[in-house]
CSV table of N, CA, C and O in Angstrom, one decimal:
chain,number,residue,atom,x,y,z
A,21,MET,N,-101.6,158.2,312.3
A,21,MET,CA,-101.6,157.0,313.0
A,21,MET,C,-101.6,157.3,314.5
A,21,MET,O,-100.8,158.1,315.0
A,22,ARG,N,-102.5,156.7,315.2
A,22,ARG,CA,-102.7,156.9,316.6
A,22,ARG,C,-102.1,155.7,317.4
A,22,ARG,O,-102.6,154.6,317.2
A,23,ILE,N,-101.2,156.0,318.2
A,23,ILE,CA,-100.6,154.9,319.1
A,23,ILE,C,-100.9,155.2,320.5
A,23,ILE,O,-100.7,156.3,321.0
A,24,SER,N,-101.5,154.3,321.2
A,24,SER,CA,-101.9,154.5,322.6
A,24,SER,C,-100.7,154.6,323.5
A,24,SER,O,-99.6,154.2,323.2
A,25,SER,N,-100.9,155.3,324.6
A,25,SER,CA,-99.8,155.4,325.6
A,25,SER,C,-99.4,154.1,326.2
A,25,SER,O,-98.2,153.9,326.5
A,26,ILE,N,-100.3,153.2,326.3
A,26,ILE,CA,-99.9,151.8,326.8
A,26,ILE,C,-99.0,151.1,325.8
A,26,ILE,O,-98.0,150.5,326.2
A,27,ALA,N,-99.3,151.2,324.5
A,27,ALA,CA,-98.5,150.5,323.5
A,27,ALA,C,-97.1,151.2,323.5
A,27,ALA,O,-96.1,150.4,323.4
A,28,LYS,N,-97.0,152.5,323.6
A,28,LYS,CA,-95.7,153.1,323.6
A,28,LYS,C,-94.9,152.7,324.8
A,28,LYS,O,-93.7,152.5,324.7
A,29,SER,N,-95.6,152.6,326.0
A,29,SER,CA,-94.8,152.3,327.2
A,29,SER,C,-94.3,150.8,327.2
A,29,SER,O,-93.2,150.5,327.6
A,30,ILE,N,-95.1,149.9,326.6
A,30,ILE,CA,-94.7,148.5,326.5
A,30,ILE,C,-93.5,148.4,325.6
A,30,ILE,O,-92.5,147.7,325.9
A,31,VAL,N,-93.5,149.1,324.4
A,31,VAL,CA,-92.4,149.0,323.5
A,31,VAL,C,-91.2,149.6,324.1
A,31,VAL,O,-90.1,149.1,324.0
A,32,SER,N,-91.3,150.7,324.8
A,32,SER,CA,-90.1,151.4,325.4
A,32,SER,C,-89.6,150.5,326.6
A,32,SER,O,-88.4,150.4,326.7
A,33,GLY,N,-90.5,149.9,327.3
A,33,GLY,CA,-90.0,149.0,328.4
A,33,GLY,C,-89.2,147.8,327.8
A,33,GLY,O,-88.2,147.4,328.4
A,34,VAL,N,-89.7,147.2,326.8
A,34,VAL,CA,-89.1,146.1,326.2
A,34,VAL,C,-87.7,146.5,325.6
A,34,VAL,O,-86.7,145.8,325.8
A,35,ALA,N,-87.7,147.7,325.0
A,35,ALA,CA,-86.4,148.2,324.4
A,35,ALA,C,-85.4,148.4,325.6
A,35,ALA,O,-84.2,148.0,325.5
A,36,ALA,N,-85.8,149.1,326.6
A,36,ALA,CA,-84.9,149.4,327.7
A,36,ALA,C,-84.4,148.1,328.4
A,36,ALA,O,-83.3,148.0,328.8
A,37,GLY,N,-85.4,147.2,328.6
A,37,GLY,CA,-85.0,145.9,329.3
A,37,GLY,C,-84.1,145.1,328.4
A,37,GLY,O,-83.1,144.5,329.0
A,38,ALA,N,-84.3,145.1,327.1
A,38,ALA,CA,-83.4,144.3,326.2
A,38,ALA,C,-82.0,144.9,326.2
A,38,ALA,O,-81.0,144.2,326.2
A,39,THR,N,-82.0,146.2,326.2
A,39,THR,CA,-80.7,146.9,326.2
A,39,THR,C,-79.9,146.6,327.5
A,39,THR,O,-78.7,146.2,327.4
A,40,ALA,N,-80.6,146.7,328.6
A,40,ALA,CA,-79.9,146.4,329.9
A,40,ALA,C,-79.5,144.9,330.0
A,40,ALA,O,-78.5,144.5,330.5
A,41,ALA,N,-80.4,144.0,329.5
A,41,ALA,CA,-80.1,142.6,329.5
A,41,ALA,C,-78.9,142.2,328.6
A,41,ALA,O,-78.1,141.4,329.0
A,42,VAL,N,-78.8,142.8,327.5
A,42,VAL,CA,-77.7,142.5,326.6
A,42,VAL,C,-76.4,142.9,327.2
A,42,VAL,O,-75.4,142.2,327.2
A,43,THR,N,-76.4,144.1,327.9
A,43,THR,CA,-75.2,144.5,328.6
A,43,THR,C,-74.9,143.6,329.7
A,43,THR,O,-73.7,143.3,330.0
A,44,ALA,N,-75.9,143.1,330.4
A,44,ALA,CA,-75.7,142.3,331.6
A,44,ALA,C,-75.1,140.9,331.3
A,44,ALA,O,-74.4,140.3,332.0
A,45,VAL,N,-75.5,140.3,330.1
A,45,VAL,CA,-75.1,139.0,329.8
A,45,VAL,C,-73.8,138.9,329.0
A,45,VAL,O,-73.4,137.9,328.5
A,46,GLN,N,-73.1,140.0,328.9
A,46,GLN,CA,-71.8,140.0,328.2
A,46,GLN,C,-70.8,139.1,328.8
A,46,GLN,O,-70.0,138.5,328.0
A,47,ASP,N,-70.8,138.9,330.1
A,47,ASP,CA,-69.8,138.1,330.7
A,47,ASP,C,-70.4,136.7,331.0
A,47,ASP,O,-69.7,135.8,331.6
A,48,GLY,N,-71.6,136.4,330.6
A,48,GLY,CA,-72.2,135.1,330.7
A,48,GLY,C,-73.0,134.8,332.0
A,48,GLY,O,-73.5,133.8,332.2
A,49,VAL,N,-72.9,135.8,332.9
A,49,VAL,CA,-73.6,135.7,334.2
A,49,VAL,C,-74.4,136.9,334.5
A,49,VAL,O,-73.8,138.0,334.4
A,50,VAL,N,-75.6,136.8,335.0
A,50,VAL,CA,-76.4,137.9,335.4
A,50,VAL,C,-76.4,137.9,336.9
A,50,VAL,O,-77.0,137.0,337.6
A,51,THR,N,-75.8,138.9,337.5
A,51,THR,CA,-75.8,139.1,339.0
A,51,THR,C,-77.1,139.7,339.4
A,51,THR,O,-77.9,140.2,338.7
A,52,THR,N,-77.2,139.7,340.8
A,52,THR,CA,-78.4,140.3,341.4
A,52,THR,C,-78.5,141.8,341.0
A,52,THR,O,-79.5,142.4,340.7
A,53,GLY,N,-77.4,142.5,341.1
A,53,GLY,CA,-77.3,143.9,340.7
A,53,GLY,C,-77.7,144.2,339.3
A,53,GLY,O,-78.4,145.2,339.0
A,54,GLU,N,-77.3,143.3,338.4
A,54,GLU,CA,-77.6,143.5,337.0
A,54,GLU,C,-79.1,143.2,336.8
A,54,GLU,O,-79.8,143.9,336.0
A,55,GLY,N,-79.7,142.2,337.5
A,55,GLY,CA,-81.1,141.9,337.4
A,55,GLY,C,-81.9,143.1,337.9
A,55,GLY,O,-82.9,143.5,337.3
A,56,VAL,N,-81.5,143.7,339.0
A,56,VAL,CA,-82.2,144.9,339.5
A,56,VAL,C,-82.1,146.0,338.5
A,56,VAL,O,-83.1,146.8,338.3
A,57,THR,N,-81.0,146.2,337.9
A,57,THR,CA,-80.8,147.2,336.8
A,57,THR,C,-81.8,147.0,335.7
A,57,THR,O,-82.4,147.9,335.2
A,58,ILE,N,-81.9,145.8,335.2
A,58,ILE,CA,-82.9,145.4,334.2
A,58,ILE,C,-84.3,145.8,334.6
A,58,ILE,O,-85.0,146.4,333.8
A,59,VAL,N,-84.7,145.4,335.8
A,59,VAL,CA,-86.1,145.7,336.2
A,59,VAL,C,-86.3,147.2,336.4
A,59,VAL,O,-87.3,147.7,335.9
A,60,LEU,N,-85.3,147.9,336.9
A,60,LEU,CA,-85.5,149.3,337.0
A,60,LEU,C,-85.5,150.0,335.7
A,60,LEU,O,-86.3,151.0,335.5
A,61,ALA,N,-84.8,149.5,334.7
A,61,ALA,CA,-84.8,150.1,333.4
A,61,ALA,C,-86.2,149.9,332.8
A,61,ALA,O,-86.8,150.9,332.2
A,62,VAL,N,-86.8,148.7,332.9
A,62,VAL,CA,-88.1,148.5,332.4
A,62,VAL,C,-89.2,149.3,333.1
A,62,VAL,O,-90.0,150.0,332.4
A,63,LEU,N,-89.2,149.3,334.4
A,63,LEU,CA,-90.1,150.1,335.1
A,63,LEU,C,-90.0,151.6,334.9
A,63,LEU,O,-91.0,152.3,334.8
A,64,GLY,N,-88.8,152.1,334.8
A,64,GLY,CA,-88.6,153.5,334.5
A,64,GLY,C,-89.1,153.9,333.1
A,64,GLY,O,-89.7,154.9,333.0
A,65,ALA,N,-88.8,153.1,332.2
A,65,ALA,CA,-89.3,153.4,330.8
A,65,ALA,C,-90.8,153.3,330.7
A,65,ALA,O,-91.4,154.2,330.1
A,66,TRP,N,-91.4,152.3,331.4
A,66,TRP,CA,-92.9,152.3,331.4
A,66,TRP,C,-93.5,153.5,332.0
A,66,TRP,O,-94.4,154.1,331.5
A,67,GLY,N,-93.0,153.9,333.2
A,67,GLY,CA,-93.5,155.0,333.9
A,67,GLY,C,-93.4,156.3,333.2
A,67,GLY,O,-94.3,157.1,333.0
A,68,ILE,N,-92.2,156.6,332.7
A,68,ILE,CA,-91.9,157.9,332.0
A,68,ILE,C,-92.7,158.0,330.7
A,68,ILE,O,-93.3,159.0,330.4
A,69,THR,N,-92.7,156.9,329.9
A,69,THR,CA,-93.4,156.9,328.6
A,69,THR,C,-94.9,157.0,328.8
A,69,THR,O,-95.5,157.7,328.0
A,70,TYR,N,-95.4,156.3,329.8
A,70,TYR,CA,-96.9,156.4,330.0
A,70,TYR,C,-97.3,157.8,330.5
A,70,TYR,O,-98.4,158.3,330.2
A,71,ALA,N,-96.4,158.5,331.3
A,71,ALA,CA,-96.7,159.8,331.8
A,71,ALA,C,-96.7,160.9,330.8
A,71,ALA,O,-97.4,161.9,330.9
A,72,VAL,N,-95.9,160.7,329.8
A,72,VAL,CA,-95.8,161.8,328.8
A,72,VAL,C,-97.0,161.7,327.8
A,72,VAL,O,-97.1,160.6,327.1
A,73,PRO,N,-97.7,162.8,327.6
A,73,PRO,CA,-98.9,162.7,326.8
A,73,PRO,C,-98.5,162.6,325.3
A,73,PRO,O,-97.5,163.1,324.9
A,74,ASN,N,-99.4,162.1,324.5
A,74,ASN,CA,-99.2,162.1,323.0
A,74,ASN,C,-99.4,163.5,322.5
A,74,ASN,O,-100.2,164.3,323.1
A,75,LYS,N,-98.6,163.8,321.5
A,75,LYS,CA,-98.8,165.2,320.9
A,75,LYS,C,-100.1,165.2,320.2
A,75,LYS,O,-100.5,164.3,319.4
A,76,ARG,N,-100.8,166.3,320.4
A,76,ARG,CA,-102.1,166.5,319.7
A,76,ARG,C,-101.9,166.8,318.2
A,76,ARG,O,-101.0,167.6,317.9
A,77,PRO,N,-102.6,166.2,317.4
A,77,PRO,CA,-102.5,166.4,315.9
A,77,PRO,C,-102.9,167.8,315.6
A,77,PRO,O,-103.8,168.4,316.1
A,78,THR,N,-102.1,168.4,314.7
A,78,THR,CA,-102.4,169.8,314.2
A,78,THR,C,-103.3,169.7,313.0
A,78,THR,O,-103.2,168.8,312.2
A,79,THR,N,-104.2,170.6,313.0
A,79,THR,CA,-105.1,170.7,311.8
A,79,THR,C,-104.6,171.8,310.9
A,79,THR,O,-104.5,173.0,311.3
A,80,GLU,N,-104.3,171.4,309.8
A,80,GLU,CA,-103.8,172.4,308.8
A,80,GLU,C,-104.9,172.8,307.9
A,80,GLU,O,-105.7,172.0,307.4
A,81,ALA,N,-105.1,174.1,307.7
A,81,ALA,CA,-106.2,174.6,306.8
A,81,ALA,C,-105.8,174.7,305.4
A,81,ALA,O,-104.8,174.8,305.0
């Protein structure tokens, strides 16, 4: 199964953002600092995941 780099980065960004958002809303209020943390988590996940190449499939004889 071949998954594109863009699909991987979108999924990782959603996962990172959701994790940061769940942590941020524990007290019922999202502050500016928590909002910045959510955005940075999404952007960081997108960038790192998109930059890492997919592993080339091995051909077994």
